[in-house]
PDB file of C-alpha atoms in Angstrom:
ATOM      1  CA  UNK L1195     -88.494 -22.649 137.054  1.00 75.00           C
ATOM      2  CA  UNK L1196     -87.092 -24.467 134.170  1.00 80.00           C
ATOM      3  CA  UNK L1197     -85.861 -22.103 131.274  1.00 82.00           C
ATOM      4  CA  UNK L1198     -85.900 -22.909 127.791  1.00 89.00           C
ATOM      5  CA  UNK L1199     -83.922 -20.959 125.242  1.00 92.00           C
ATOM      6  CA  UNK L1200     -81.837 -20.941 122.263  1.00 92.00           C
ATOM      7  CA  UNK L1201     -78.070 -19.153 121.955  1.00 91.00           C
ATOM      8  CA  UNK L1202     -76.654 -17.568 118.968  1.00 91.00           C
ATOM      9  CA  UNK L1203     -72.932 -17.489 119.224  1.00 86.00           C
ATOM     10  CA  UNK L1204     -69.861 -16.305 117.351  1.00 87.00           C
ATOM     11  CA  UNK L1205     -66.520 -16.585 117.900  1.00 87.00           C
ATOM     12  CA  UNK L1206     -66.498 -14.902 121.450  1.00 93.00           C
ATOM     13  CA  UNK L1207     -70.715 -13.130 121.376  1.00 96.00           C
ATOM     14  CA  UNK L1208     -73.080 -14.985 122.811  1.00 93.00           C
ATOM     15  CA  UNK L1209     -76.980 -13.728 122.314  1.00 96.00           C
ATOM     16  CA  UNK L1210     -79.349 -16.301 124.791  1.00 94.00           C
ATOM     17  CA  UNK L1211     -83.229 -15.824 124.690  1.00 95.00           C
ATOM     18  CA  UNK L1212     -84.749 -17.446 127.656  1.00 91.00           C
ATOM     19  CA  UNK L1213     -88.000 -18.100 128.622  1.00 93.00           C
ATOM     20  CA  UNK L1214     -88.461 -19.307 132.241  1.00 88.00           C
ATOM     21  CA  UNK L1215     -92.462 -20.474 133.089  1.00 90.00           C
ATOM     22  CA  UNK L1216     -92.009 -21.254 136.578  1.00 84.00           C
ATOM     23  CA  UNK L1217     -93.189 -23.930 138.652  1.00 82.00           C
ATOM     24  CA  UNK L1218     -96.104 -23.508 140.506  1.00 86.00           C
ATOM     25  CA  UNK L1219     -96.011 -23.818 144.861  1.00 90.00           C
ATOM     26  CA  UNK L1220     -98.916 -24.727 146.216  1.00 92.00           C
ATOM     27  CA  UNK L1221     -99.625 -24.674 150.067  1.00 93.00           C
ATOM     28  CA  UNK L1222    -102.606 -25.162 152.102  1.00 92.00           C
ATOM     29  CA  UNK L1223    -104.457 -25.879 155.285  1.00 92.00           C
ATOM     30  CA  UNK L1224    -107.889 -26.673 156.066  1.00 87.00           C
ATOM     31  CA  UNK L1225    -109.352 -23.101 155.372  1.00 86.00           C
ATOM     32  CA  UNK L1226    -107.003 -21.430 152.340  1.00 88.00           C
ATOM     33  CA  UNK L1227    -105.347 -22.239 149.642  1.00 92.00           C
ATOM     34  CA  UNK L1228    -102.649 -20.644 148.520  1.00 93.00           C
ATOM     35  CA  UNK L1229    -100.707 -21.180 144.581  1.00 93.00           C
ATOM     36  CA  UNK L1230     -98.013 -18.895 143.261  1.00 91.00           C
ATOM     37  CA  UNK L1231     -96.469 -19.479 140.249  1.00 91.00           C
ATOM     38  CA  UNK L1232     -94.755 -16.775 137.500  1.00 90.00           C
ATOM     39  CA  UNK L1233     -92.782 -16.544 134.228  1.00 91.00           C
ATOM     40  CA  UNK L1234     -89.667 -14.631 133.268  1.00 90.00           C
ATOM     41  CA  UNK L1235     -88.306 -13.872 129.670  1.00 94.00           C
ATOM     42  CA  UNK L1236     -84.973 -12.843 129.206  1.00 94.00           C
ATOM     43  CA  UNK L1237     -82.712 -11.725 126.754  1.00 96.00           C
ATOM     44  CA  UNK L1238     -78.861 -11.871 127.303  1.00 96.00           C
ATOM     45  CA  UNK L1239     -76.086 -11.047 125.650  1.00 97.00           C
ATOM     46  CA  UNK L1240     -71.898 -11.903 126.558  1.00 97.00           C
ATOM     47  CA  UNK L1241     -68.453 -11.828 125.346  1.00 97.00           C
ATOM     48  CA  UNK L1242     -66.156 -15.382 125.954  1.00 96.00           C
ATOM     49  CA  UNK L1243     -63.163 -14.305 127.736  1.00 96.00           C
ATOM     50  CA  UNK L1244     -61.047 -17.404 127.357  1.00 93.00           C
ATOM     51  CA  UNK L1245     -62.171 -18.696 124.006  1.00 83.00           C
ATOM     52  CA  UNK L1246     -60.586 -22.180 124.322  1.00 90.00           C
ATOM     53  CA  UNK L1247     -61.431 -25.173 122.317  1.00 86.00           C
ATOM     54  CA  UNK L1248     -63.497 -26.651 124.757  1.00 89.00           C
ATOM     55  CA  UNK L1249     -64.146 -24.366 127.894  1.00 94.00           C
ATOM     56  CA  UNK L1250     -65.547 -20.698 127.328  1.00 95.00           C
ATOM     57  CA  UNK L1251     -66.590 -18.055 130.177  1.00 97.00           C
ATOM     58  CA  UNK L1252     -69.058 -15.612 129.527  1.00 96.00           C
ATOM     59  CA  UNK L1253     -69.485 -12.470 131.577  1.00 98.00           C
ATOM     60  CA  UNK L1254     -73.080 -11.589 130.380  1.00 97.00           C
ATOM     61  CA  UNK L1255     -75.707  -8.880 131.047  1.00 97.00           C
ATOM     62  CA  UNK L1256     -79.687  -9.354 130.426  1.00 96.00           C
ATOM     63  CA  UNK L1257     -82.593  -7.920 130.247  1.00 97.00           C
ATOM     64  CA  UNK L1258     -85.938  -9.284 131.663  1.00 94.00           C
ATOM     65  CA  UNK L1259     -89.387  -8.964 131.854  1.00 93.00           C
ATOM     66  CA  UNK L1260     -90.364 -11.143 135.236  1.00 90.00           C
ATOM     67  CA  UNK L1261     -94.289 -11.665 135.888  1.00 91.00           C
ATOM     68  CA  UNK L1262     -95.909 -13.398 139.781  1.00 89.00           C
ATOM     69  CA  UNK L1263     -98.993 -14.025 140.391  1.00 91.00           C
ATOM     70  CA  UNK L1264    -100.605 -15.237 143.795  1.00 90.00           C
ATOM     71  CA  UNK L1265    -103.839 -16.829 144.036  1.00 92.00           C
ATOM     72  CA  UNK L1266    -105.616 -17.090 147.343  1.00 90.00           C
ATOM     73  CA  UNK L1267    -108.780 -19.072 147.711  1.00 88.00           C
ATOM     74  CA  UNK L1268    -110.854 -19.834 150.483  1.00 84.00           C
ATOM     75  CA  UNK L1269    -111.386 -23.837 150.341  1.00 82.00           C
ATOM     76  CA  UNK L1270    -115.112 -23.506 152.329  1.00 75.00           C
ATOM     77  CA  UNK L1271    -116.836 -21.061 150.182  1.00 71.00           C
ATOM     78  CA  UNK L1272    -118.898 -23.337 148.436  1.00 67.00           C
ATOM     79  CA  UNK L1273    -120.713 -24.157 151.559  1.00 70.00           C
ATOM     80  CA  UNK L1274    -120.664 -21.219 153.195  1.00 71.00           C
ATOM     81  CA  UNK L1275    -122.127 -18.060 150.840  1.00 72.00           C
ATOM     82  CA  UNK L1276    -126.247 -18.611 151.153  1.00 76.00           C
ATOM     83  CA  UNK L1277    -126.979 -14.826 150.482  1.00 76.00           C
ATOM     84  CA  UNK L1278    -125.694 -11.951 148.918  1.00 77.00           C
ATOM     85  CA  UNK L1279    -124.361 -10.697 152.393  1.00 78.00           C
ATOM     86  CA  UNK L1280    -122.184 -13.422 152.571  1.00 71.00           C
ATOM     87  CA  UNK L1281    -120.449 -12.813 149.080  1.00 68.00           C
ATOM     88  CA  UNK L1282    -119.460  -9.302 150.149  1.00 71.00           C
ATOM     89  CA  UNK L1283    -118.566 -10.694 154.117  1.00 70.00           C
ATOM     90  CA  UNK L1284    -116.939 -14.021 153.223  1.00 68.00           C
ATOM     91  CA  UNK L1285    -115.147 -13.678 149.512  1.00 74.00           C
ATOM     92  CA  UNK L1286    -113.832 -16.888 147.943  1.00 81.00           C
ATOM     93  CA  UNK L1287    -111.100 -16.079 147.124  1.00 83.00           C
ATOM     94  CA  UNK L1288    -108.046 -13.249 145.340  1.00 87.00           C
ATOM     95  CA  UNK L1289    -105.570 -12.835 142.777  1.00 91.00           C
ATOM     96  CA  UNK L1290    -102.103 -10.636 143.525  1.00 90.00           C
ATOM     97  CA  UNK L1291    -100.298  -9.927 140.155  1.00 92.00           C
ATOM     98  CA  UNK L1292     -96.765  -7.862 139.673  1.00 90.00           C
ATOM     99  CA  UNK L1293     -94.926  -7.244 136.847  1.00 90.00           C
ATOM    100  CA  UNK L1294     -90.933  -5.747 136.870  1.00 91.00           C
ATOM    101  CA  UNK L1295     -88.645  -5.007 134.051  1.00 93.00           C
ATOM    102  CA  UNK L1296     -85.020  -6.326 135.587  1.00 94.00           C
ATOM    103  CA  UNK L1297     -81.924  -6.145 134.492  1.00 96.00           C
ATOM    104  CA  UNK L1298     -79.130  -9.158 135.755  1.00 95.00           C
ATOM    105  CA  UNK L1299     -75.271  -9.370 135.274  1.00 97.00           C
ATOM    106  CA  UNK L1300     -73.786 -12.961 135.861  1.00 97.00           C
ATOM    107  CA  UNK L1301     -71.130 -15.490 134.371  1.00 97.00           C
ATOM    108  CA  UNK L1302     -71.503 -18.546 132.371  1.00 96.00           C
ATOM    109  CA  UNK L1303     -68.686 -21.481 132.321  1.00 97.00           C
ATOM    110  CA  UNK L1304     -69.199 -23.604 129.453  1.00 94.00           C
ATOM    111  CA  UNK L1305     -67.610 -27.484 128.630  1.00 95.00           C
ATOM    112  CA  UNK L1306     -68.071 -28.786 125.383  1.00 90.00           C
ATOM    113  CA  UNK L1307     -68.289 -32.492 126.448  1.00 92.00           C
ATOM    114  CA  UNK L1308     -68.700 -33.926 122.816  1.00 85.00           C
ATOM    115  CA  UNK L1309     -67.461 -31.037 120.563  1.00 75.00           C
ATOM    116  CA  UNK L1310     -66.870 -31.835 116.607  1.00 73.00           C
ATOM    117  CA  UNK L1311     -65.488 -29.221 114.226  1.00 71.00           C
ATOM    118  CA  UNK L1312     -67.471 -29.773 111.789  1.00 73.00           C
ATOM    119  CA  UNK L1313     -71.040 -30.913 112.837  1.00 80.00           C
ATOM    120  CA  UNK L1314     -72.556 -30.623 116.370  1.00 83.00           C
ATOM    121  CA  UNK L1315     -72.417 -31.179 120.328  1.00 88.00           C
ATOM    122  CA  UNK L1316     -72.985 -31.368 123.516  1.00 92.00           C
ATOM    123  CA  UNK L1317     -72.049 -28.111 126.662  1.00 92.00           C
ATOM    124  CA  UNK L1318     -72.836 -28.841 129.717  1.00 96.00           C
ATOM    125  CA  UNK L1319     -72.100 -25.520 132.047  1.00 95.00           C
ATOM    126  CA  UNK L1320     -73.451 -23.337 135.184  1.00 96.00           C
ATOM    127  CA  UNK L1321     -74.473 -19.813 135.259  1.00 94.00           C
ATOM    128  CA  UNK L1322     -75.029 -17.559 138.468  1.00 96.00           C
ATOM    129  CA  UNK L1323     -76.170 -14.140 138.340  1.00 95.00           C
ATOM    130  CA  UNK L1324     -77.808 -10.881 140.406  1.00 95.00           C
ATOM    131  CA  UNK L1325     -80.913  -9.625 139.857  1.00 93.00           C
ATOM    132  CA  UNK L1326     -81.617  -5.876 139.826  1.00 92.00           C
ATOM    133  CA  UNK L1327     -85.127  -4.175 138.948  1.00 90.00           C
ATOM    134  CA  UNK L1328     -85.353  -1.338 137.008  1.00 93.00           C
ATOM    135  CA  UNK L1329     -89.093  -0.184 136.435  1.00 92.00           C
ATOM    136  CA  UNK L1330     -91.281  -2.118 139.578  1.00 87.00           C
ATOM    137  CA  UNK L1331     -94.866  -2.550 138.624  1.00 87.00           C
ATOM    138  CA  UNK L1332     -97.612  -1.919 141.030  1.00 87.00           C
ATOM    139  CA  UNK L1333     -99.632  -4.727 142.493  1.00 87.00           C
ATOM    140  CA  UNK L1334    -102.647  -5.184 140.636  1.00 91.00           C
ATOM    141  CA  UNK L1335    -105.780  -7.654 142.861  1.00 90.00           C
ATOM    142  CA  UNK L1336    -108.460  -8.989 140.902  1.00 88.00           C
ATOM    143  CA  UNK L1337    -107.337  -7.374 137.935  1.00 87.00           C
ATOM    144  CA  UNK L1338    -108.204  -3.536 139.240  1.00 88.00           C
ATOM    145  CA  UNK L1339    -105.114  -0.936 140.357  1.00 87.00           C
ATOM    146  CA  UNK L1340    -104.318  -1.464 143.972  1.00 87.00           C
ATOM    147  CA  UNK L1341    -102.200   0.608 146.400  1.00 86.00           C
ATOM    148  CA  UNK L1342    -100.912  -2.474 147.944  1.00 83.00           C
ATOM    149  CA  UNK L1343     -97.131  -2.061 148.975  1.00 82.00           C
ATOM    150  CA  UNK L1344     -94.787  -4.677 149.482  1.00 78.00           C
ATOM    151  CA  UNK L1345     -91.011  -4.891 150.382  1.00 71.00           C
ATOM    152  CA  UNK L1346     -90.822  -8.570 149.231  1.00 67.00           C
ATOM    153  CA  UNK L1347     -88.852  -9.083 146.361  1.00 64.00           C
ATOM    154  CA  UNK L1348     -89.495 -12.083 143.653  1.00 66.00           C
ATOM    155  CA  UNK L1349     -85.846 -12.297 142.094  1.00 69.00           C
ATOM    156  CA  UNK L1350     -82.201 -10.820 143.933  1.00 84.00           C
ATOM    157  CA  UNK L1351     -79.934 -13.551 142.303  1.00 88.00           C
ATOM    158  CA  UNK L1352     -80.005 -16.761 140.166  1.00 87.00           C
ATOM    159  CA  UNK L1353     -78.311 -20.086 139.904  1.00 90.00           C
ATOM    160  CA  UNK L1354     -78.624 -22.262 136.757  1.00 89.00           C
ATOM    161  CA  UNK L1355     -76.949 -25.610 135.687  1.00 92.00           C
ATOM    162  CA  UNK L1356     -77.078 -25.180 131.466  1.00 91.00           C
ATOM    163  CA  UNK L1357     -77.292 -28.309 129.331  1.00 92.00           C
ATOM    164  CA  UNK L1358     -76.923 -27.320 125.546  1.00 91.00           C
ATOM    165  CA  UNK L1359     -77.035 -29.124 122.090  1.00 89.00           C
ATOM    166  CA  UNK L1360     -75.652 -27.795 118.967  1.00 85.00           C
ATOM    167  CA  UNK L1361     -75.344 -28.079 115.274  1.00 81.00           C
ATOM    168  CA  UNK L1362     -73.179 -25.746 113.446  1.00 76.00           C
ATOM    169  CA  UNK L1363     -73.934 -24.334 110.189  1.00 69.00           C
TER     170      UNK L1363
END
């Protein structure tokens, strides 16, 4: 996905809200479809280590409430439910949900490539994390409890290039 978020920071805390819709997959053949697409919203908080003019490094912790869904459709239904029997026999299609609660602990490496005391600028700057759940929700299909199981996870670790612009206040 592509996050979007705003940072408060202080001289070395850094509080980041992020809120990641992600992209949607799509893949297919010539009887399913299947899309998959999900949205995380985090909130983050970290402590600069080096507190330099123009480089900081954040070890940071987060919180995170992560949501998939999976939609499976069968592309000839149209065509082929004529009767009631057929509904039950040949469905059109389902929808998988999850939600977890996660928890991740990463670093962020900031550059201030246009930095001005006194107004605003421009960070450029990579973050990489892990992922851990804490509270897994179940699977819900078609919107009714399910006891579907699964040992597929959504989320283990993260990789983000940050581009930030600032005005100071």
């Amino acid at each position: 996905g592509i996050p979007w978020g705003i940072d408060f920071r202080g001289k070395k805390l850094l509080i980041s809200y992020l809120l990641v819709p992600g992209i949607k997959n799509r893949a297919s053949n010539a009887d399913y479809s299947v899309e998959v697409n999900g949205i995380n919203m985090q909130l983050a908080s970290g402590y600069d280590l080096l507190h330099l003019r123009r480089l900081h490094f954040y070890p940071q912790i987060s919180l995170a409430l992560q949501d998939i869904d999976i939609s499976v459709t069968r592309k000839s239904s149209t065509i082929d439910i004529v009767d009631v029997d057929d509904l039950v026999l040949n469905p059109a299609g389902s929808e998988l949900r999850k939600s977890s609660f996660d928890m991740s602990y990463g670093v962020e490496l900031d550059y201030h490539v246009l930095h001005s005391i006194s107004s605003g600028g421009i960070i450029l700057g990579v973050r990489y994390g892990r992922v851990v759940t804490l509270a897994d929700g179940k699977f819900r299909i078609n919107d009714s409890k399910s006891s579907y199981e699964s040992s597929d996870s959504i989320n283990e670790s993260f990789f983000s290039i940050v581009a930030k612009f600032y005005m100071k206040q």
